[in-house]
XYZ file of C-alpha atoms in Angstrom:
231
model
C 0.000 0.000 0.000
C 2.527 2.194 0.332
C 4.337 1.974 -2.749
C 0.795 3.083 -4.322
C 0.355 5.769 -2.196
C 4.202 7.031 -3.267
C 2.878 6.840 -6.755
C 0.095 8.905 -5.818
C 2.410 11.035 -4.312
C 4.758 11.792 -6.957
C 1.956 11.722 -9.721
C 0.972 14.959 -7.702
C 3.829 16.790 -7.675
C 4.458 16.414 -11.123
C 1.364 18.064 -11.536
C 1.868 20.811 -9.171
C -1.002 19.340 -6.682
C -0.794 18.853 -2.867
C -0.766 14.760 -2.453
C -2.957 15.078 0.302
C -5.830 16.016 -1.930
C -6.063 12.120 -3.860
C -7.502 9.416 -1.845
C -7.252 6.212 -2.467
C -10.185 4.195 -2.981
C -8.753 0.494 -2.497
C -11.234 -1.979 -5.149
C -11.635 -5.072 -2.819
C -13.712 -6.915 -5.390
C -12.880 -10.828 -5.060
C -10.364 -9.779 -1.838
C -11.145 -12.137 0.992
C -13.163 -9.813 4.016
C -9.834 -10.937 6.027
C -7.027 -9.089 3.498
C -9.201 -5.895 3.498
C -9.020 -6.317 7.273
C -5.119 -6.125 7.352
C -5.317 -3.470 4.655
C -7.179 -1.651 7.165
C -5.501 -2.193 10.162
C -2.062 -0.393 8.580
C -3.691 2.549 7.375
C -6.416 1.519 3.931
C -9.484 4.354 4.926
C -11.591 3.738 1.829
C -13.186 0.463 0.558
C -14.855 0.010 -2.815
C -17.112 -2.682 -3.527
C -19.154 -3.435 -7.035
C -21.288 -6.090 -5.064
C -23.794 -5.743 -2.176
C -23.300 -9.601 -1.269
C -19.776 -8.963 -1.092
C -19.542 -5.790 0.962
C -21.575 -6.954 4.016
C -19.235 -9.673 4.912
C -16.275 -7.207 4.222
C -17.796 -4.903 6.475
C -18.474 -6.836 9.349
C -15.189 -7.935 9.140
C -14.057 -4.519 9.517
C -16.632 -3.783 12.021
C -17.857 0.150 13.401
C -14.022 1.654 12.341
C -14.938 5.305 11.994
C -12.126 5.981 10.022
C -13.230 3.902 7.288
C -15.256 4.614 4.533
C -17.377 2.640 2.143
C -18.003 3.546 -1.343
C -19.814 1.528 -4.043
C -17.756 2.047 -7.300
C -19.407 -0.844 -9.546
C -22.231 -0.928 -12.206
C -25.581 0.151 -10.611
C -29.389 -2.081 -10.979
C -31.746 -0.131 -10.185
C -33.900 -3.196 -7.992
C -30.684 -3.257 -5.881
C -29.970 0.548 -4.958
C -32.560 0.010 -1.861
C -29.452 -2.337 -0.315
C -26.915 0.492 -1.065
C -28.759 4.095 -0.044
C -27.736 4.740 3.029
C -25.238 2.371 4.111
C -22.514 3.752 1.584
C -20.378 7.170 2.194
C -20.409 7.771 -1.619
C -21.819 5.911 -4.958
C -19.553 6.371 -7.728
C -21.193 5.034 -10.728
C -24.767 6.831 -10.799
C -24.991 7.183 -14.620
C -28.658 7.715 -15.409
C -31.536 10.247 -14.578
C -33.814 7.245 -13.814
C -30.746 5.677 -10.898
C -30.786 9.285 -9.214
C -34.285 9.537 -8.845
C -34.126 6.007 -7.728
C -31.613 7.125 -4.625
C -33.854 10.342 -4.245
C -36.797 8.091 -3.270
C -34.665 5.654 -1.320
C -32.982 8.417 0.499
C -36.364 10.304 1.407
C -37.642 7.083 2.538
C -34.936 6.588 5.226
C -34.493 10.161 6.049
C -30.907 11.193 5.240
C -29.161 12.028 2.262
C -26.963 10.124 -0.292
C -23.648 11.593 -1.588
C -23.383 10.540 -5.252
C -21.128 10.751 -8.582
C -22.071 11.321 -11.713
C -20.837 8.889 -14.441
C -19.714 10.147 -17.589
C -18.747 7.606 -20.779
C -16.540 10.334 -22.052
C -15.365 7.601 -24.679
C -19.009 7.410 -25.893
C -18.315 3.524 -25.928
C -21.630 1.461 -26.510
C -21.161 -1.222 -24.106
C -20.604 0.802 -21.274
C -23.188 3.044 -19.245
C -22.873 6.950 -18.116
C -23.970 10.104 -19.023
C -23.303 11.610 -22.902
C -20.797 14.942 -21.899
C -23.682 16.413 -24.132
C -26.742 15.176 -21.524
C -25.007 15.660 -18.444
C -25.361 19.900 -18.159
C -29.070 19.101 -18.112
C -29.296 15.985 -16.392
C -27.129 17.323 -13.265
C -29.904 20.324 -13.587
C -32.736 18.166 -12.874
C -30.893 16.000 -9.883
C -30.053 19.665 -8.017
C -33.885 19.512 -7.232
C -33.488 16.433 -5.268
C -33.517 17.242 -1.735
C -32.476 13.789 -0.561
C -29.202 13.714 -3.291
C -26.106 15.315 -2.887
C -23.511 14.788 -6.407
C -19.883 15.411 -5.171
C -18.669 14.973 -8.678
C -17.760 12.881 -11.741
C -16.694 9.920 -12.705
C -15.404 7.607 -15.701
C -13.907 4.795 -16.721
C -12.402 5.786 -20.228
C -11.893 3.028 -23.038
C -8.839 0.506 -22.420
C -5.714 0.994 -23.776
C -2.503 -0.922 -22.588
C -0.524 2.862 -22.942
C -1.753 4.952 -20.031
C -0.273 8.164 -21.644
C -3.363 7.326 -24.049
C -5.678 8.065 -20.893
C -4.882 11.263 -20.528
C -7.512 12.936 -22.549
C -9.963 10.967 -21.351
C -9.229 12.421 -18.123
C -9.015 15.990 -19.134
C -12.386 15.824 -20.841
C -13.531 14.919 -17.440
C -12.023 17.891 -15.394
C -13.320 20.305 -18.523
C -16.909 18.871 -17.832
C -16.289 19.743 -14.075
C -15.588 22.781 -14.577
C -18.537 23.569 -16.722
C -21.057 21.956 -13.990
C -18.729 24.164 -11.754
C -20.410 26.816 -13.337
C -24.044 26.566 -14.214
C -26.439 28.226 -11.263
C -26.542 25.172 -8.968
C -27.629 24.431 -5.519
C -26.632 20.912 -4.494
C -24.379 19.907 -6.733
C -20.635 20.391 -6.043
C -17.932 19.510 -8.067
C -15.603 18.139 -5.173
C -14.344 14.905 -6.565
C -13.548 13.244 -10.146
C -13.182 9.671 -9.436
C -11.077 8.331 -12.369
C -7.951 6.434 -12.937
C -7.242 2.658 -12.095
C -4.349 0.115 -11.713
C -3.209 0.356 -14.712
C -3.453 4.028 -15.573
C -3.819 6.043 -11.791
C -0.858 8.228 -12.089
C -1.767 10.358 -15.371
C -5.391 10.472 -13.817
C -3.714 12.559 -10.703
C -1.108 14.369 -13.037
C -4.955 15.645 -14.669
C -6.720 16.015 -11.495
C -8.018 12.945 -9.924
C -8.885 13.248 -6.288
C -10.229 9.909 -6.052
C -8.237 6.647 -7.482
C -9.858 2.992 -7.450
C -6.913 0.815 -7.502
C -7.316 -3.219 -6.988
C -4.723 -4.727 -8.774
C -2.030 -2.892 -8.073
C -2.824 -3.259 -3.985
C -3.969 -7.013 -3.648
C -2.832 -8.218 -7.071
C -4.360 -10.679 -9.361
C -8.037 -11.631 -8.387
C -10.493 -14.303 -9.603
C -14.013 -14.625 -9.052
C -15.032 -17.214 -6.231
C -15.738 -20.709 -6.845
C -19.304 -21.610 -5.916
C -21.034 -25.040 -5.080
C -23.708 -23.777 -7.543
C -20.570 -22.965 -10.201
């Protein structure tokens, strides 16, 4: 962990940027509940899960720590965002009108209020989900209505390409979407956080402005799915 975090580091001084402005988001997917555990106990602060199922047993393993922080950083279903309202610090991955009004209703129900992000497919790929840069201005204008939401930012997960350098405008067109949000007459949403940069590409992400990085791979390495008796 701390060879990624003097990565991090670095990345931001390149850049100009005070390190202590990009947090690391450590992607437990497939990590047993008892290696997050360890990861916690010498200094991890935020978890990111893509599965319900998975996260409960990761965070009773952890137990009440308040210096942790749970954030749900996978691909949203609308029939499970009752499970996730509420029990997460942040939800990275919101990426349609329909999924915020969703948490909106959730959040009203339970009396609090949800921090979110905004995904944007700033590749325009097909297979992936997120906001068009083109919808988003008026999308993020209808969610600053919702009492119950609170959007802290963007994020994306820009096509793959084996050359991180080839990230980098994926990135920028990211912080120039910020910025415009930044902008526009808004109430509740803030532009706080852009959530973007992985493994394989986190350091140009910070040289461009990342202030949140979901690394896995690089902190827990290699990771298969389970084996199940029903598998």
């Amino acid at each position: 962990m701390q060879a990624t975090r003097d990565r991090i580091r670095r990345a931001a001084e390149r850049a100009g940027r005070d390190p202590s402005d990009v947090r690391l988001v450590a992607a437990t997917k497939y990590v047993e509940a008892s290696r997050v555990l360890d990861a916690v106990r010498v200094g991890l602060t935020i978890c990111g899960e893509n599965r319900w199922q998975e996260a409960q047993a990761k965070m009773q393993a952890v137990g009440e720590r308040g210096d942790v922080e749970w954030h749900f950083i996978g691909r949203l279903q609308r029939r499970k965002l009752k499970w996730l309202v509420g029990r997460f610090t942040l939800i990275h991955s919101v990426e349609s009108l329909e999924q915020a009004e969703e948490i909106q209703r959730r959040a009203h129900e339970r009396h609090t209020s949800q921090a979110i992000l905004l995904e944007v497919n700033v590749g325009g790929e097909e297979s992936k989900g997120g906001f068009s840069p083109d919808a988003l201005p008026s999308a993020v204008s209808q969610i600053d209505t919702f009492p119950s939401v609170c959007v802290q930012g963007l994020m994306t997960v820009p096509p793959w390409n084996p050359d991180p350098e080839l990230m980098r405008p994926y990135f920028q067109r990211l912080k120039q979407m910020a910025e415009l949000i930044s902008r526009l007459p808004l109430q509740r949403v803030h532009m706080h956080e852009l959530s973007m940069g992985m493994s394989n590409d986190f350091e140009i992400a910070v040289e461009e402005g990342a202030t949140l990085v979901r690394v896995g791979t690089a902190l827990f390495g290699p990771r298969r799915e389970p084996v199940t008796a029903e598998s």
